[in-house]
Amino acid sequence: MANPAQTDDVDEQTVTPWTVRGGEKGIDYSKLIETFGSQPIDAPLLERIEKATGQKPHRFLRRGIFFSHRDLQLVLDNYEARKSFYLYTGRGPSSEAMHLGHLIPFVFTRHLQEVFDVPLVVQLTDDEKFLWKDLSLEEVHRLAYENAKDIIACGFDVKKTFIFSDLDYMAQRPEFYQNILKVRKCVTFNQVRGIFGLTDSDSIGKIAFPAVQAVPSFSNTFPDIFGKKKDVLCLIPCAIDQDPYFRMTRDVAPRLGYMKPALLHSTFFPALQGSQSKMSASDPNTSIFLTDSPQAIKKKINKYAFSGGKDTVEDHRKYGGDTSIDVPYQYLTFFMDDDKRLAEIKEAYEKGEMLTGELKQILIQVLQELVAEHQRRRAEVTDEMIREFMTPRKLNFSS
Ligand code: TRP
């Protein structure tokens, strides 16, 4: 079987939780759907989502940012039959510096929580970052709490949301470790090597970790929320690079008498330099951070954002800009909700009526507002709120 995780061919794209490398034109997402064996989110499915929820699908769905899924139909069947499901997403706390791209799954998950009125569990994999990075246990645990503030600032409903650090929760509820053990018993080293591209020289910590990310997909991992129920369906919004974990999870679930989690996959948020290059926490100029000042945002976009505009104003007026490679335009597709305004901008830019500087100015304003608003909400997060979100407890939701 072709194994995307193990190819060394430079022309081939590689997408694993640790390596994301596209071909010359960036990531080919239709090809990913093929190699991963997931389903595209197409027009009929969008229509069904609109019908089920009674509202226009989120812009991330309308614009193909969440582009692929597994078993979303089943989630909608459940919802329409008034059977509850729950949401699960997560973050690896490797740094305090969260950037715009990190917000995508949380912005979307918050929207889903509101629309469907369902509980949410958020896993902070401090254990994962301890294993993969040169960080102490104390440090990854501290980072989990720092990142929790940014997540809470996204506006989750505390009555319906449980955020947990793996290090904490492992010591709080035996059900977590019990499920981890059950998964570990079903998965061989061979499988983990194949799915994740791990090798003989990786630590046994890394080899054993995937089970930890798998089990929040099973409702009985959270007895405070679901009691002993093991059949509450789980829906996981995540970036597509996390899919290997959940392919493994879906593979073992039936053998344990559990439900396979459903998934919604997003594309990657492009680096300022363009979708072929990678955002890097160690190079602050590759992305906009949630801590950036208005001046920093302005400077980064003006100086570093890759433009699809032409080299001279004359050429630009004559030939227009290319929105398919223009980073400021692409960022707007993520953060400008108004379809009509976005379409007008696209048209004006492609016709050469709008210049790169003008497009960048629009984006600067959108992002300055968004980041300032995030900073405002983050500053309001108190220790007491963090404690509440992160305490295992009963949540409030219908059925
Ligand atoms: N491994 C993910 C990361 O490094 C964190 C994570 C844990 C996650 N569980 C998840 C992401 C579920 C998405 C969905 O970011």
mmCIF file with all atom_site columns, N, CA, C and O in Angstrom, residues 1-7 14-19 35-36 70 132 183 186-199 202 206-207 210-211 214 240-252 255:
data_model
loop_
_atom_site.group_PDB
_atom_site.id
_atom_site.type_symbol
_atom_site.label_atom_id
_atom_site.label_alt_id
_atom_site.label_comp_id
_atom_site.label_asym_id
_atom_site.label_entity_id
_atom_site.label_seq_id
_atom_site.pdbx_PDB_ins_code
_atom_site.Cartn_x
_atom_site.Cartn_y
_atom_site.Cartn_z
_atom_site.occupancy
_atom_site.B_iso_or_equiv
_atom_site.pdbx_formal_charge
_atom_site.auth_seq_id
_atom_site.auth_comp_id
_atom_site.auth_asym_id
_atom_site.auth_atom_id
_atom_site.pdbx_PDB_model_num
ATOM 1   N N  . MET A 1 1   ? 0.844   -1.202 0.000  1.00 0.00 ? 1   MET A N  1
ATOM 2   C CA . MET A 1 1   ? 0.000   0.000  0.000  1.00 0.00 ? 1   MET A CA 1
ATOM 3   C C  . MET A 1 1   ? 0.876   1.248  0.000  1.00 0.00 ? 1   MET A C  1
ATOM 4   O O  . MET A 1 1   ? 1.852   1.323  0.726  1.00 0.00 ? 1   MET A O  1
ATOM 5   N N  . ALA A 1 2   ? 0.529   2.212  -0.839 1.00 0.00 ? 2   ALA A N  1
ATOM 6   C CA . ALA A 1 2   ? 1.297   3.462  -0.858 1.00 0.00 ? 2   ALA A CA 1
ATOM 7   C C  . ALA A 1 2   ? 1.198   4.132  0.500  1.00 0.00 ? 2   ALA A C  1
ATOM 8   O O  . ALA A 1 2   ? 0.124   4.229  1.071  1.00 0.00 ? 2   ALA A O  1
ATOM 9   N N  . ASN A 1 3   ? 2.298   4.553  1.000  1.00 0.00 ? 3   ASN A N  1
ATOM 10  C CA . ASN A 1 3   ? 2.281   5.156  2.325  1.00 0.00 ? 3   ASN A CA 1
ATOM 11  C C  . ASN A 1 3   ? 2.770   6.597  2.272  1.00 0.00 ? 3   ASN A C  1
ATOM 12  O O  . ASN A 1 3   ? 3.951   6.849  2.134  1.00 0.00 ? 3   ASN A O  1
ATOM 13  N N  . PRO A 1 4   ? 1.840   7.551  2.363  1.00 0.00 ? 4   PRO A N  1
ATOM 14  C CA . PRO A 1 4   ? 2.226   8.954  2.231  1.00 0.00 ? 4   PRO A CA 1
ATOM 15  C C  . PRO A 1 4   ? 3.216   9.374  3.307  1.00 0.00 ? 4   PRO A C  1
ATOM 16  O O  . PRO A 1 4   ? 3.980   10.300 3.128  1.00 0.00 ? 4   PRO A O  1
ATOM 17  N N  . ALA A 1 5   ? 3.194   8.691  4.423  1.00 0.00 ? 5   ALA A N  1
ATOM 18  C CA . ALA A 1 5   ? 4.054   9.109  5.530  1.00 0.00 ? 5   ALA A CA 1
ATOM 19  C C  . ALA A 1 5   ? 5.520   8.780  5.265  1.00 0.00 ? 5   ALA A C  1
ATOM 20  O O  . ALA A 1 5   ? 6.405   9.358  5.866  1.00 0.00 ? 5   ALA A O  1
ATOM 21  N N  . GLN A 1 6   ? 5.758   7.834  4.385  1.00 0.00 ? 6   GLN A N  1
ATOM 22  C CA . GLN A 1 6   ? 7.143   7.374  4.275  1.00 0.00 ? 6   GLN A CA 1
ATOM 23  C C  . GLN A 1 6   ? 7.860   7.767  2.995  1.00 0.00 ? 6   GLN A C  1
ATOM 24  O O  . GLN A 1 6   ? 9.028   7.466  2.821  1.00 0.00 ? 6   GLN A O  1
ATOM 25  N N  . THR A 1 7   ? 7.159   8.475  2.121  1.00 0.00 ? 7   THR A N  1
ATOM 26  C CA . THR A 1 7   ? 7.794   8.759  0.854  1.00 0.00 ? 7   THR A CA 1
ATOM 27  C C  . THR A 1 7   ? 8.885   9.815  1.022  1.00 0.00 ? 7   THR A C  1
ATOM 28  O O  . THR A 1 7   ? 8.742   10.765 1.778  1.00 0.00 ? 7   THR A O  1
ATOM 29  N N  . THR A 1 14  ? 3.952   15.346 1.432  1.00 0.00 ? 14  THR A N  1
ATOM 30  C CA . THR A 1 14  ? 3.970   14.562 2.664  1.00 0.00 ? 14  THR A CA 1
ATOM 31  C C  . THR A 1 14  ? 3.159   15.303 3.709  1.00 0.00 ? 14  THR A C  1
ATOM 32  O O  . THR A 1 14  ? 3.428   16.469 3.979  1.00 0.00 ? 14  THR A O  1
ATOM 33  N N  . VAL A 1 15  ? 2.156   14.636 4.258  1.00 0.00 ? 15  VAL A N  1
ATOM 34  C CA . VAL A 1 15  ? 1.384   15.260 5.328  1.00 0.00 ? 15  VAL A CA 1
ATOM 35  C C  . VAL A 1 15  ? 1.236   14.279 6.481  1.00 0.00 ? 15  VAL A C  1
ATOM 36  O O  . VAL A 1 15  ? 0.556   13.264 6.369  1.00 0.00 ? 15  VAL A O  1
ATOM 37  N N  . THR A 1 16  ? 1.947   14.550 7.560  1.00 0.00 ? 16  THR A N  1
ATOM 38  C CA . THR A 1 16  ? 1.806   13.787 8.805  1.00 0.00 ? 16  THR A CA 1
ATOM 39  C C  . THR A 1 16  ? 1.667   14.836 9.909  1.00 0.00 ? 16  THR A C  1
ATOM 40  O O  . THR A 1 16  ? 1.855   16.027 9.652  1.00 0.00 ? 16  THR A O  1
ATOM 41  N N  . PRO A 1 17  ? 1.357   14.407 11.142 1.00 0.00 ? 17  PRO A N  1
ATOM 42  C CA . PRO A 1 17  ? 1.260   15.409 12.212 1.00 0.00 ? 17  PRO A CA 1
ATOM 43  C C  . PRO A 1 17  ? 2.550   16.203 12.408 1.00 0.00 ? 17  PRO A C  1
ATOM 44  O O  . PRO A 1 17  ? 2.529   17.259 13.030 1.00 0.00 ? 17  PRO A O  1
ATOM 45  N N  . TRP A 1 18  ? 3.675   15.710 11.918 1.00 0.00 ? 18  TRP A N  1
ATOM 46  C CA . TRP A 1 18  ? 4.953   16.401 12.168 1.00 0.00 ? 18  TRP A CA 1
ATOM 47  C C  . TRP A 1 18  ? 5.603   16.961 10.931 1.00 0.00 ? 18  TRP A C  1
ATOM 48  O O  . TRP A 1 18  ? 6.512   17.763 11.028 1.00 0.00 ? 18  TRP A O  1
ATOM 49  N N  . THR A 1 19  ? 5.193   16.510 9.768  1.00 0.00 ? 19  THR A N  1
ATOM 50  C CA . THR A 1 19  ? 5.775   17.019 8.532  1.00 0.00 ? 19  THR A CA 1
ATOM 51  C C  . THR A 1 19  ? 4.658   17.404 7.583  1.00 0.00 ? 19  THR A C  1
ATOM 52  O O  . THR A 1 19  ? 3.795   16.584 7.275  1.00 0.00 ? 19  THR A O  1
ATOM 53  N N  . THR A 1 35  ? -5.595  10.061 -1.008 1.00 0.00 ? 35  THR A N  1
ATOM 54  C CA . THR A 1 35  ? -4.647  9.209  -0.279 1.00 0.00 ? 35  THR A CA 1
ATOM 55  C C  . THR A 1 35  ? -5.139  8.890  1.132  1.00 0.00 ? 35  THR A C  1
ATOM 56  O O  . THR A 1 35  ? -4.896  7.805  1.642  1.00 0.00 ? 35  THR A O  1
ATOM 57  N N  . PHE A 1 36  ? -5.826  9.840  1.756  1.00 0.00 ? 36  PHE A N  1
ATOM 58  C CA . PHE A 1 36  ? -6.320  9.592  3.110  1.00 0.00 ? 36  PHE A CA 1
ATOM 59  C C  . PHE A 1 36  ? -7.624  8.795  3.104  1.00 0.00 ? 36  PHE A C  1
ATOM 60  O O  . PHE A 1 36  ? -8.015  8.232  4.119  1.00 0.00 ? 36  PHE A O  1
ATOM 61  N N  . ARG A 1 70  ? -15.139 12.893 7.480  1.00 0.00 ? 70  ARG A N  1
ATOM 62  C CA . ARG A 1 70  ? -15.480 11.467 7.615  1.00 0.00 ? 70  ARG A CA 1
ATOM 63  C C  . ARG A 1 70  ? -16.769 11.388 8.424  1.00 0.00 ? 70  ARG A C  1
ATOM 64  O O  . ARG A 1 70  ? -16.863 11.973 9.510  1.00 0.00 ? 70  ARG A O  1
ATOM 65  N N  . TRP A 1 132 ? 8.196   15.356 22.250 1.00 0.00 ? 132 TRP A N  1
ATOM 66  C CA . TRP A 1 132 ? 8.732   15.757 20.949 1.00 0.00 ? 132 TRP A CA 1
ATOM 67  C C  . TRP A 1 132 ? 9.696   16.935 21.013 1.00 0.00 ? 132 TRP A C  1
ATOM 68  O O  . TRP A 1 132 ? 10.492  17.131 20.129 1.00 0.00 ? 132 TRP A O  1
ATOM 69  N N  . VAL A 1 183 ? -6.583  0.826  23.685 1.00 0.00 ? 183 VAL A N  1
ATOM 70  C CA . VAL A 1 183 ? -6.135  1.165  22.325 1.00 0.00 ? 183 VAL A CA 1
ATOM 71  C C  . VAL A 1 183 ? -4.744  0.581  22.085 1.00 0.00 ? 183 VAL A C  1
ATOM 72  O O  . VAL A 1 183 ? -4.474  -0.023 21.048 1.00 0.00 ? 183 VAL A O  1
ATOM 73  N N  . CYS A 1 186 ? -4.440  -2.908 20.965 1.00 0.00 ? 186 CYS A N  1
ATOM 74  C CA . CYS A 1 186 ? -4.939  -3.214 19.615 1.00 0.00 ? 186 CYS A CA 1
ATOM 75  C C  . CYS A 1 186 ? -4.025  -2.749 18.495 1.00 0.00 ? 186 CYS A C  1
ATOM 76  O O  . CYS A 1 186 ? -4.261  -3.071 17.338 1.00 0.00 ? 186 CYS A O  1
ATOM 77  N N  . VAL A 1 187 ? -3.042  -1.918 18.811 1.00 0.00 ? 187 VAL A N  1
ATOM 78  C CA . VAL A 1 187 ? -2.237  -1.323 17.731 1.00 0.00 ? 187 VAL A CA 1
ATOM 79  C C  . VAL A 1 187 ? -0.801  -1.828 17.843 1.00 0.00 ? 187 VAL A C  1
ATOM 80  O O  . VAL A 1 187 ? -0.208  -1.767 18.925 1.00 0.00 ? 187 VAL A O  1
ATOM 81  N N  . THR A 1 188 ? -0.264  -2.302 16.733 1.00 0.00 ? 188 THR A N  1
ATOM 82  C CA . THR A 1 188 ? 1.119   -2.793 16.763 1.00 0.00 ? 188 THR A CA 1
ATOM 83  C C  . THR A 1 188 ? 2.101   -1.679 16.399 1.00 0.00 ? 188 THR A C  1
ATOM 84  O O  . THR A 1 188 ? 1.715   -0.657 15.834 1.00 0.00 ? 188 THR A O  1
ATOM 85  N N  . PHE A 1 189 ? 3.374   -1.906 16.714 1.00 0.00 ? 189 PHE A N  1
ATOM 86  C CA . PHE A 1 189 ? 4.427   -0.956 16.349 1.00 0.00 ? 189 PHE A CA 1
ATOM 87  C C  . PHE A 1 189 ? 4.445   -0.764 14.840 1.00 0.00 ? 189 PHE A C  1
ATOM 88  O O  . PHE A 1 189 ? 4.581   0.349  14.332 1.00 0.00 ? 189 PHE A O  1
ATOM 89  N N  . ASN A 1 190 ? 4.268   -1.876 14.135 1.00 0.00 ? 190 ASN A N  1
ATOM 90  C CA . ASN A 1 190 ? 4.214   -1.812 12.682 1.00 0.00 ? 190 ASN A CA 1
ATOM 91  C C  . ASN A 1 190 ? 3.186   -0.818 12.163 1.00 0.00 ? 190 ASN A C  1
ATOM 92  O O  . ASN A 1 190 ? 3.443   -0.056 11.241 1.00 0.00 ? 190 ASN A O  1
ATOM 93  N N  . GLN A 1 191 ? 2.001   -0.869 12.773 1.00 0.00 ? 191 GLN A N  1
ATOM 94  C CA . GLN A 1 191 ? 0.932   0.035  12.336 1.00 0.00 ? 191 GLN A CA 1
ATOM 95  C C  . GLN A 1 191 ? 1.291   1.489  12.622 1.00 0.00 ? 191 GLN A C  1
ATOM 96  O O  . GLN A 1 191 ? 1.123   2.364  11.770 1.00 0.00 ? 191 GLN A O  1
ATOM 97  N N  . VAL A 1 192 ? 1.792   1.740  13.828 1.00 0.00 ? 192 VAL A N  1
ATOM 98  C CA . VAL A 1 192 ? 2.146   3.120  14.197 1.00 0.00 ? 192 VAL A CA 1
ATOM 99  C C  . VAL A 1 192 ? 3.254   3.631  13.276 1.00 0.00 ? 192 VAL A C  1
ATOM 100 O O  . VAL A 1 192 ? 3.225   4.768  12.804 1.00 0.00 ? 192 VAL A O  1
ATOM 101 N N  . ARG A 1 193 ? 4.216   2.769  12.985 1.00 0.00 ? 193 ARG A N  1
ATOM 102 C CA . ARG A 1 193 ? 5.293   3.153  12.085 1.00 0.00 ? 193 ARG A CA 1
ATOM 103 C C  . ARG A 1 193 ? 4.728   3.521  10.721 1.00 0.00 ? 193 ARG A C  1
ATOM 104 O O  . ARG A 1 193 ? 5.097   4.513  10.117 1.00 0.00 ? 193 ARG A O  1
ATOM 105 N N  . GLY A 1 194 ? 3.797   2.701  10.255 1.00 0.00 ? 194 GLY A N  1
ATOM 106 C CA . GLY A 1 194 ? 3.195   2.949  8.948  1.00 0.00 ? 194 GLY A CA 1
ATOM 107 C C  . GLY A 1 194 ? 2.353   4.214  8.923  1.00 0.00 ? 194 GLY A C  1
ATOM 108 O O  . GLY A 1 194 ? 2.484   5.042  8.036  1.00 0.00 ? 194 GLY A O  1
ATOM 109 N N  . ILE A 1 195 ? 1.497   4.367  9.935  1.00 0.00 ? 195 ILE A N  1
ATOM 110 C CA . ILE A 1 195 ? 0.559   5.501  9.924  1.00 0.00 ? 195 ILE A CA 1
ATOM 111 C C  . ILE A 1 195 ? 1.286   6.826  10.152 1.00 0.00 ? 195 ILE A C  1
ATOM 112 O O  . ILE A 1 195 ? 0.979   7.836  9.550  1.00 0.00 ? 195 ILE A O  1
ATOM 113 N N  . PHE A 1 196 ? 2.271   6.836  11.050 1.00 0.00 ? 196 PHE A N  1
ATOM 114 C CA . PHE A 1 196 ? 2.875   8.104  11.453 1.00 0.00 ? 196 PHE A CA 1
ATOM 115 C C  . PHE A 1 196 ? 4.288   8.306  10.915 1.00 0.00 ? 196 PHE A C  1
ATOM 116 O O  . PHE A 1 196 ? 4.882   9.349  11.130 1.00 0.00 ? 196 PHE A O  1
ATOM 117 N N  . GLY A 1 197 ? 4.828   7.299  10.272 1.00 0.00 ? 197 GLY A N  1
ATOM 118 C CA . GLY A 1 197 ? 6.188   7.445  9.771  1.00 0.00 ? 197 GLY A CA 1
ATOM 119 C C  . GLY A 1 197 ? 7.229   7.422  10.882 1.00 0.00 ? 197 GLY A C  1
ATOM 120 O O  . GLY A 1 197 ? 8.315   7.959  10.726 1.00 0.00 ? 197 GLY A O  1
ATOM 121 N N  . LEU A 1 198 ? 6.908   6.824  12.026 1.00 0.00 ? 198 LEU A N  1
ATOM 122 C CA . LEU A 1 198 ? 7.910   6.705  13.099 1.00 0.00 ? 198 LEU A CA 1
ATOM 123 C C  . LEU A 1 198 ? 8.927   5.625  12.725 1.00 0.00 ? 198 LEU A C  1
ATOM 124 O O  . LEU A 1 198 ? 8.652   4.763  11.898 1.00 0.00 ? 198 LEU A O  1
ATOM 125 N N  . THR A 1 199 ? 10.098  5.698  13.316 1.00 0.00 ? 199 THR A N  1
ATOM 126 C CA . THR A 1 199 ? 11.143  4.733  12.984 1.00 0.00 ? 199 THR A CA 1
ATOM 127 C C  . THR A 1 199 ? 11.640  4.025  14.247 1.00 0.00 ? 199 THR A C  1
ATOM 128 O O  . THR A 1 199 ? 11.294  4.407  15.367 1.00 0.00 ? 199 THR A O  1
ATOM 129 N N  . ASP A 1 202 ? 12.894  6.169  17.116 1.00 0.00 ? 202 ASP A N  1
ATOM 130 C CA . ASP A 1 202 ? 12.040  7.071  17.891 1.00 0.00 ? 202 ASP A CA 1
ATOM 131 C C  . ASP A 1 202 ? 11.813  6.488  19.288 1.00 0.00 ? 202 ASP A C  1
ATOM 132 O O  . ASP A 1 202 ? 11.761  5.276  19.469 1.00 0.00 ? 202 ASP A O  1
ATOM 133 N N  . LYS A 1 206 ? 7.039   8.297  22.021 1.00 0.00 ? 206 LYS A N  1
ATOM 134 C CA . LYS A 1 206 ? 6.378   8.716  20.774 1.00 0.00 ? 206 LYS A CA 1
ATOM 135 C C  . LYS A 1 206 ? 5.538   7.587  20.204 1.00 0.00 ? 206 LYS A C  1
ATOM 136 O O  . LYS A 1 206 ? 4.439   7.818  19.676 1.00 0.00 ? 206 LYS A O  1
ATOM 137 N N  . ILE A 1 207 ? 6.068   6.394  20.291 1.00 0.00 ? 207 ILE A N  1
ATOM 138 C CA . ILE A 1 207 ? 5.343   5.252  19.727 1.00 0.00 ? 207 ILE A CA 1
ATOM 139 C C  . ILE A 1 207 ? 4.026   5.026  20.465 1.00 0.00 ? 207 ILE A C  1
ATOM 140 O O  . ILE A 1 207 ? 3.003   4.691  19.877 1.00 0.00 ? 207 ILE A O  1
ATOM 141 N N  . PRO A 1 210 ? 0.194   8.082  20.287 1.00 0.00 ? 210 PRO A N  1
ATOM 142 C CA . PRO A 1 210 ? -1.050  8.202  19.511 1.00 0.00 ? 210 PRO A CA 1
ATOM 143 C C  . PRO A 1 210 ? -2.304  7.702  20.242 1.00 0.00 ? 210 PRO A C  1
ATOM 144 O O  . PRO A 1 210 ? -3.404  8.227  20.027 1.00 0.00 ? 210 PRO A O  1
ATOM 145 N N  . ALA A 1 211 ? -2.171  6.750  21.114 1.00 0.00 ? 211 ALA A N  1
ATOM 146 C CA . ALA A 1 211 ? -3.337  6.267  21.870 1.00 0.00 ? 211 ALA A CA 1
ATOM 147 C C  . ALA A 1 211 ? -3.917  7.367  22.757 1.00 0.00 ? 211 ALA A C  1
ATOM 148 O O  . ALA A 1 211 ? -5.124  7.405  23.019 1.00 0.00 ? 211 ALA A O  1
ATOM 149 N N  . ALA A 1 214 ? -6.053  9.503  20.735 1.00 0.00 ? 214 ALA A N  1
ATOM 150 C CA . ALA A 1 214 ? -7.206  8.754  20.223 1.00 0.00 ? 214 ALA A CA 1
ATOM 151 C C  . ALA A 1 214 ? -8.393  8.766  21.185 1.00 0.00 ? 214 ALA A C  1
ATOM 152 O O  . ALA A 1 214 ? -9.536  8.959  20.785 1.00 0.00 ? 214 ALA A O  1
ATOM 153 N N  . ILE A 1 240 ? -6.048  18.900 8.599  1.00 0.00 ? 240 ILE A N  1
ATOM 154 C CA . ILE A 1 240 ? -5.957  17.573 7.972  1.00 0.00 ? 240 ILE A CA 1
ATOM 155 C C  . ILE A 1 240 ? -4.710  16.793 8.406  1.00 0.00 ? 240 ILE A C  1
ATOM 156 O O  . ILE A 1 240 ? -4.706  15.570 8.377  1.00 0.00 ? 240 ILE A O  1
ATOM 157 N N  . ASP A 1 241 ? -3.670  17.483 8.879  1.00 0.00 ? 241 ASP A N  1
ATOM 158 C CA . ASP A 1 241 ? -2.461  16.750 9.298  1.00 0.00 ? 241 ASP A CA 1
ATOM 159 C C  . ASP A 1 241 ? -2.696  15.884 10.537 1.00 0.00 ? 241 ASP A C  1
ATOM 160 O O  . ASP A 1 241 ? -1.889  15.011 10.846 1.00 0.00 ? 241 ASP A O  1
ATOM 161 N N  . GLN A 1 242 ? -3.801  16.131 11.257 1.00 0.00 ? 242 GLN A N  1
ATOM 162 C CA . GLN A 1 242 ? -4.104  15.321 12.444 1.00 0.00 ? 242 GLN A CA 1
ATOM 163 C C  . GLN A 1 242 ? -4.862  14.041 12.093 1.00 0.00 ? 242 GLN A C  1
ATOM 164 O O  . GLN A 1 242 ? -5.125  13.201 12.956 1.00 0.00 ? 242 GLN A O  1
ATOM 165 N N  . ASP A 1 243 ? -5.238  13.897 10.825 1.00 0.00 ? 243 ASP A N  1
ATOM 166 C CA . ASP A 1 243 ? -6.055  12.748 10.442 1.00 0.00 ? 243 ASP A CA 1
ATOM 167 C C  . ASP A 1 243 ? -5.424  11.380 10.760 1.00 0.00 ? 243 ASP A C  1
ATOM 168 O O  . ASP A 1 243 ? -6.149  10.460 11.136 1.00 0.00 ? 243 ASP A O  1
ATOM 169 N N  . PRO A 1 244 ? -4.093  11.237 10.614 1.00 0.00 ? 244 PRO A N  1
ATOM 170 C CA . PRO A 1 244 ? -3.519  9.915  10.923 1.00 0.00 ? 244 PRO A CA 1
ATOM 171 C C  . PRO A 1 244 ? -3.916  9.375  12.304 1.00 0.00 ? 244 PRO A C  1
ATOM 172 O O  . PRO A 1 244 ? -4.186  8.180  12.450 1.00 0.00 ? 244 PRO A O  1
ATOM 173 N N  . TYR A 1 245 ? -3.966  10.258 13.299 1.00 0.00 ? 245 TYR A N  1
ATOM 174 C CA . TYR A 1 245 ? -4.385  9.812  14.632 1.00 0.00 ? 245 TYR A CA 1
ATOM 175 C C  . TYR A 1 245 ? -5.775  9.183  14.597 1.00 0.00 ? 245 TYR A C  1
ATOM 176 O O  . TYR A 1 245 ? -6.062  8.218  15.295 1.00 0.00 ? 245 TYR A O  1
ATOM 177 N N  . PHE A 1 246 ? -6.623  9.823  13.785 1.00 0.00 ? 246 PHE A N  1
ATOM 178 C CA . PHE A 1 246 ? -8.010  9.409  13.841 1.00 0.00 ? 246 PHE A CA 1
ATOM 179 C C  . PHE A 1 246 ? -8.324  8.286  12.861 1.00 0.00 ? 246 PHE A C  1
ATOM 180 O O  . PHE A 1 246 ? -9.310  7.569  13.034 1.00 0.00 ? 246 PHE A O  1
ATOM 181 N N  . ARG A 1 247 ? -7.462  8.102  11.870 1.00 0.00 ? 247 ARG A N  1
ATOM 182 C CA . ARG A 1 247 ? -7.569  6.877  11.066 1.00 0.00 ? 247 ARG A CA 1
ATOM 183 C C  . ARG A 1 247 ? -7.294  5.684  11.976 1.00 0.00 ? 247 ARG A C  1
ATOM 184 O O  . ARG A 1 247 ? -7.990  4.678  11.957 1.00 0.00 ? 247 ARG A O  1
ATOM 185 N N  . MET A 1 248 ? -6.256  5.832  12.781 1.00 0.00 ? 248 MET A N  1
ATOM 186 C CA . MET A 1 248 ? -5.938  4.767  13.736 1.00 0.00 ? 248 MET A CA 1
ATOM 187 C C  . MET A 1 248 ? -7.097  4.555  14.709 1.00 0.00 ? 248 MET A C  1
ATOM 188 O O  . MET A 1 248 ? -7.510  3.421  14.991 1.00 0.00 ? 248 MET A O  1
ATOM 189 N N  . THR A 1 249 ? -7.643  5.666  15.208 1.00 0.00 ? 249 THR A N  1
ATOM 190 C CA . THR A 1 249 ? -8.753  5.587  16.175 1.00 0.00 ? 249 THR A CA 1
ATOM 191 C C  . THR A 1 249 ? -9.961  4.881  15.561 1.00 0.00 ? 249 THR A C  1
ATOM 192 O O  . THR A 1 249 ? -10.589 4.022  16.185 1.00 0.00 ? 249 THR A O  1
ATOM 193 N N  . ARG A 1 250 ? -10.297 5.254  14.335 1.00 0.00 ? 250 ARG A N  1
ATOM 194 C CA . ARG A 1 250 ? -11.460 4.670  13.671 1.00 0.00 ? 250 ARG A CA 1
ATOM 195 C C  . ARG A 1 250 ? -11.235 3.188  13.385 1.00 0.00 ? 250 ARG A C  1
ATOM 196 O O  . ARG A 1 250 ? -12.170 2.397  13.381 1.00 0.00 ? 250 ARG A O  1
ATOM 197 N N  . ASP A 1 251 ? -9.987  2.855  13.183 1.00 0.00 ? 251 ASP A N  1
ATOM 198 C CA . ASP A 1 251 ? -9.647  1.465  12.938 1.00 0.00 ? 251 ASP A CA 1
ATOM 199 C C  . ASP A 1 251 ? -9.866  0.594  14.178 1.00 0.00 ? 251 ASP A C  1
ATOM 200 O O  . ASP A 1 251 ? -10.412 -0.500 14.098 1.00 0.00 ? 251 ASP A O  1
ATOM 201 N N  . VAL A 1 252 ? -9.479  1.098  15.345 1.00 0.00 ? 252 VAL A N  1
ATOM 202 C CA . VAL A 1 252 ? -9.601  0.263  16.545 1.00 0.00 ? 252 VAL A CA 1
ATOM 203 C C  . VAL A 1 252 ? -10.981 0.353  17.216 1.00 0.00 ? 252 VAL A C  1
ATOM 204 O O  . VAL A 1 252 ? -11.371 -0.571 17.938 1.00 0.00 ? 252 VAL A O  1
ATOM 205 N N  . ARG A 1 255 ? -13.416 -2.612 17.360 1.00 0.00 ? 255 ARG A N  1
ATOM 206 C CA . ARG A 1 255 ? -12.883 -3.755 18.113 1.00 0.00 ? 255 ARG A CA 1
ATOM 207 C C  . ARG A 1 255 ? -13.034 -3.558 19.612 1.00 0.00 ? 255 ARG A C  1
ATOM 208 O O  . ARG A 1 255 ? -13.017 -4.509 20.398 1.00 0.00 ? 255 ARG A O  1
#
